[in-house]
Short mmCIF file of C-alpha atoms in Angstrom, two decimals:
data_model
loop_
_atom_site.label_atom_id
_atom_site.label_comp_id
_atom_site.label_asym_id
_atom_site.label_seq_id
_atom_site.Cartn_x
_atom_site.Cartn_y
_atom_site.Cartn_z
CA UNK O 658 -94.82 -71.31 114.72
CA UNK O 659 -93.16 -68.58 114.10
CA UNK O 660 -95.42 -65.37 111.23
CA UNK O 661 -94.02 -63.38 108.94
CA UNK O 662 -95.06 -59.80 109.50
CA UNK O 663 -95.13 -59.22 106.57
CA UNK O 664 -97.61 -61.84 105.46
CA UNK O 665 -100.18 -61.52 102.26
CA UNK O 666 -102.84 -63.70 102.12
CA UNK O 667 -104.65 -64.60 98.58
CA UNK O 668 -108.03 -65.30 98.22
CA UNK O 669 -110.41 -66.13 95.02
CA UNK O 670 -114.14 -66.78 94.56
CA UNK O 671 -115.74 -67.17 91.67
CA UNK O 672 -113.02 -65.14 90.36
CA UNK O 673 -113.37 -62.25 93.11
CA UNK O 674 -110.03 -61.53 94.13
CA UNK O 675 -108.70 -60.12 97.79
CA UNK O 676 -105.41 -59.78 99.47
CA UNK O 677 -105.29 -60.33 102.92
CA UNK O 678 -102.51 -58.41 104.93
CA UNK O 679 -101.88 -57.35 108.53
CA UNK O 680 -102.58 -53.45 109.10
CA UNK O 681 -100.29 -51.00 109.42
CA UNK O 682 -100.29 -47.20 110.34
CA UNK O 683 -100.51 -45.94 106.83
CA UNK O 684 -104.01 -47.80 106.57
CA UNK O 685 -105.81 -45.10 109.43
CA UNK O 686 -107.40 -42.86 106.48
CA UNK O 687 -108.68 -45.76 104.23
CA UNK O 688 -110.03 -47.13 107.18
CA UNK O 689 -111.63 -44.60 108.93
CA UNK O 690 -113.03 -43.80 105.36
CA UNK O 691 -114.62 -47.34 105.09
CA UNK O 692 -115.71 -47.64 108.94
CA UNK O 693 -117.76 -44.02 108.37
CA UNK O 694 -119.24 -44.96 105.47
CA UNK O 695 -120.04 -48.01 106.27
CA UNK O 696 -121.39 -47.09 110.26
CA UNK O 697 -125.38 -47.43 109.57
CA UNK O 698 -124.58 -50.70 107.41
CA UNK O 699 -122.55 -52.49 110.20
CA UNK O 700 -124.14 -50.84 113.15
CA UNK O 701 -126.87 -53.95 113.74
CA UNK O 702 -123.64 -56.50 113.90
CA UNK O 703 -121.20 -55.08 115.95
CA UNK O 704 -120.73 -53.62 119.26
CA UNK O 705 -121.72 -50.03 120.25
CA UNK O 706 -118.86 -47.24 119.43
CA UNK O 707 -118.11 -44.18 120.71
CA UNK O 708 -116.72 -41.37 118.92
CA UNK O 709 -112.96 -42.00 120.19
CA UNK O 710 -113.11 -45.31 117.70
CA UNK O 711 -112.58 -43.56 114.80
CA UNK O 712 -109.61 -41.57 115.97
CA UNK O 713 -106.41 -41.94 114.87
CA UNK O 714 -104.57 -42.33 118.29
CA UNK O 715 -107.64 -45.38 119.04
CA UNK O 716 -106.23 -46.53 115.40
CA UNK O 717 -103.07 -46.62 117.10
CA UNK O 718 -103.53 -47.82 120.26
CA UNK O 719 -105.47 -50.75 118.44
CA UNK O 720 -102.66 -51.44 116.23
CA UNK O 721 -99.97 -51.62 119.00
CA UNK O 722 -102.41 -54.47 120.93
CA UNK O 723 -102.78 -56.29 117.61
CA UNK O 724 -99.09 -55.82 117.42
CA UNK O 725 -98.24 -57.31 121.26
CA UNK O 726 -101.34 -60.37 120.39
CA UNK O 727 -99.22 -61.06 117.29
CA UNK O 728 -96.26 -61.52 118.48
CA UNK O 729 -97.36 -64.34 121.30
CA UNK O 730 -99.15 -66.10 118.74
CA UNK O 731 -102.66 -65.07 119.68
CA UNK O 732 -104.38 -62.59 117.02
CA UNK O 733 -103.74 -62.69 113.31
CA UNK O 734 -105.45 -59.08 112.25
CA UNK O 735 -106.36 -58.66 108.40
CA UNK O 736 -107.23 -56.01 106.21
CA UNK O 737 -109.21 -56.98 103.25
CA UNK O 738 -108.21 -55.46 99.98
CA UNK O 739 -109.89 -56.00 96.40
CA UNK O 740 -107.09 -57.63 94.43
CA UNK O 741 -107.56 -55.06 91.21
CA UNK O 742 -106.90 -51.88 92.86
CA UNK O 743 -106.01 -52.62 96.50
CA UNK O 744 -109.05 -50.42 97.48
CA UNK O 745 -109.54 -51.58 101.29
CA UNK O 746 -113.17 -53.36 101.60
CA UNK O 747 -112.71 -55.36 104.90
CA UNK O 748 -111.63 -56.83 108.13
CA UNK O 749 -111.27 -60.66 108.62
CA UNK O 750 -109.38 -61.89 111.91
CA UNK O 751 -107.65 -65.07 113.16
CA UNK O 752 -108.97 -64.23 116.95
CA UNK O 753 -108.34 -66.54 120.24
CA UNK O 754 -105.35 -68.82 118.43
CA UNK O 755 -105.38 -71.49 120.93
CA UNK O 756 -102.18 -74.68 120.85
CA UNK O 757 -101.38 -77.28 122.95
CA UNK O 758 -104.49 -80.05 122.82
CA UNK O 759 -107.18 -77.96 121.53
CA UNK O 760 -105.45 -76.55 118.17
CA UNK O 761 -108.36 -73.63 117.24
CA UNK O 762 -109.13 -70.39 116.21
CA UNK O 763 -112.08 -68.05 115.85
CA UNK O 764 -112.57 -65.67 112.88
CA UNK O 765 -114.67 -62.44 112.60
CA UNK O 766 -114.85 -60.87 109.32
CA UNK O 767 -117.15 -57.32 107.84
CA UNK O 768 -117.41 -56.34 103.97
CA UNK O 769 -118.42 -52.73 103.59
CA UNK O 770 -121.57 -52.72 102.38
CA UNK O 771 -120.73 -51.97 98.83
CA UNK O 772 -118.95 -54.94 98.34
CA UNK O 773 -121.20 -57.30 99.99
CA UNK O 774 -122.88 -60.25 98.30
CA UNK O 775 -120.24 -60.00 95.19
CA UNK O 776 -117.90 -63.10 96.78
CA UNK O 777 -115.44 -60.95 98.40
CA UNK O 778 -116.34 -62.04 101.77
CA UNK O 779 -116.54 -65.49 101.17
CA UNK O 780 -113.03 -65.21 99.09
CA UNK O 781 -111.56 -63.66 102.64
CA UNK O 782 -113.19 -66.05 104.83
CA UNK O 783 -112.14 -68.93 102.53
CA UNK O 784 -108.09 -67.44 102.44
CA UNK O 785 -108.06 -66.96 106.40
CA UNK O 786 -109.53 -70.68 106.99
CA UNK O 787 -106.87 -72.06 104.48
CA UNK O 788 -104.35 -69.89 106.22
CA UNK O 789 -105.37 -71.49 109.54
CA UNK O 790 -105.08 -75.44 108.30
CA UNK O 791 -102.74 -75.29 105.86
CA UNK O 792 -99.74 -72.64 107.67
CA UNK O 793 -100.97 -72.52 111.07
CA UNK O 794 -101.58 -76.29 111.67
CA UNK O 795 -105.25 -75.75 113.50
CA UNK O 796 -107.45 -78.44 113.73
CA UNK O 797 -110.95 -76.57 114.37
CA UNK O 798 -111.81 -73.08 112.97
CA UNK O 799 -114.38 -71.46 114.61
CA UNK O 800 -117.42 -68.57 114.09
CA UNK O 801 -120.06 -67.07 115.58
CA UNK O 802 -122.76 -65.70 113.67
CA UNK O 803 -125.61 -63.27 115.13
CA UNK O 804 -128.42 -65.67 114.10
CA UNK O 805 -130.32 -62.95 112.35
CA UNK O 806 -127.35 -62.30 110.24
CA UNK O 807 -128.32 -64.47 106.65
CA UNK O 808 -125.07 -62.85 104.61
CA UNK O 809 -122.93 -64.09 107.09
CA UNK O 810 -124.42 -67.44 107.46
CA UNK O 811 -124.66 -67.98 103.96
CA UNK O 812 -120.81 -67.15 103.33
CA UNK O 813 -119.98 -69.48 106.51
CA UNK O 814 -122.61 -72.58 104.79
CA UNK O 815 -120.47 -72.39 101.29
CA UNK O 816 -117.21 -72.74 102.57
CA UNK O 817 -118.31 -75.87 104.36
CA UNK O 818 -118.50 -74.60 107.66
CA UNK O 819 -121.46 -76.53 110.30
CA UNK O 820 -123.79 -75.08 112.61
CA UNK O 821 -123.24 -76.80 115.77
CA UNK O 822 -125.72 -74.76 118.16
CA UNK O 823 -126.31 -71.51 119.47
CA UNK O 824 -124.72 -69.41 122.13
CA UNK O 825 -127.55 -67.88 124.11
CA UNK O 826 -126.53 -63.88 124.71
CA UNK O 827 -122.87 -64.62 123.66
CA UNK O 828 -121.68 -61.15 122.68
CA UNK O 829 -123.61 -57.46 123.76
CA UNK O 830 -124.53 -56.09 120.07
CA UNK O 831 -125.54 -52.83 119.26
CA UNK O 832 -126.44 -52.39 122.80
CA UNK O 833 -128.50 -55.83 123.28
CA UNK O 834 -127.35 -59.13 124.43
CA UNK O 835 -127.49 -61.37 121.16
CA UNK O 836 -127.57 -65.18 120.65
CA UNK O 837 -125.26 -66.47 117.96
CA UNK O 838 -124.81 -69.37 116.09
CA UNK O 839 -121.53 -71.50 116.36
CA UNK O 840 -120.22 -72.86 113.08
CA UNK O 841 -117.17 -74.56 112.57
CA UNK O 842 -114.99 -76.68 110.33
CA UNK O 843 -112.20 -78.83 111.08
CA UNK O 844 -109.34 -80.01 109.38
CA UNK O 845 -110.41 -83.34 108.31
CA UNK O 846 -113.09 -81.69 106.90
CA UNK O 847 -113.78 -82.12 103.05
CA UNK O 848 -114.96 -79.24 100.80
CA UNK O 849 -114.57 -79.02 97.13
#
């Protein structure tokens, strides 16, 4: 199936609006904004950075390998925007998109912490999940969740995802190997 690049996704919540689109280069100074003032808030949930992450030519290396992933069908990148202003307040990603006979995809998704608990992550999450059923076909969306992480889980629990088990040591966080919890939902699914 062939993407637009120039997709924008919707989402709502409770009447907490955010538009979903791919990044582009003019995004590097909102983001870098967002990602330093948000680097003690996501620092427990994500991998260890160096310095050279926040740089604009890491920006931009990053970009062109979302750009090459895109274009075989792999990697659907997101920047999360609040609907009202377009003020950038996320990342949620389409990651591993997977055809043939097993028909999947993962998602990983932040909220800088200013934004958090107010429906805007679960309003992302819930747009890239329809985005994966409804336009991409999938049969099985897919996240892992560190298992200490509650706001995550929580989001994950109200769109109808299910826990299926954890992944002992799955992904090196912070500088420590940390289990995660698999959640999933699949197209027959129903949610309300």
């Amino acid at each position: 199936m062939k993407i637009d690049k120039n997709i924008t996704l919707q989402g709502n919540w409770f009447e907490t609006s955010v538009t979903l689109r791919l990044p582009i280069k003019s995004d590097f100074n909102e983001w870098v904004s967002l990602r330093r003032n948000n680097a003690n808030y996501l620092k427990p949930w994500e991998p260890e950075r160096n310095d050279s992450y926040l740089l604009e030519k890491t920006y931009l290396k990053r970009l062109r390998g979302y750009n090459k992933m895109f274009r075989s069908g792999k990697v659907l990148p997101f920047n999360v925007f609040r609907s009202e202003d377009m003020r950038m307040i996320g990342v949620c990603n389409i990651l591993n998109i997977q055809r043939h006979i097993s028909q999947t995809a993962e998602i990983g998704y932040w909220i800088g912490e200013r934004y958090a608990g107010l429906n805007f992550g679960k309003s992302a999450v819930s747009a890239v999940t329809n985005f994966c059923f409804d336009q991409l076909s999938l049969n099985r969306v897919e996240a892992a969740v560190m298992v200490k992480n509650a706001p995550s889980i929580s989001i994950l629990r109200t769109l109808g995802y299910k826990k299926e088990g954890i992944s002992r040591q799955k992904l090196k966080i912070n500088g420590k190997w940390e289990d995660h919890y698999i959640f999933s939902r699949i197209a027959s699914d129903t949610f309300l």
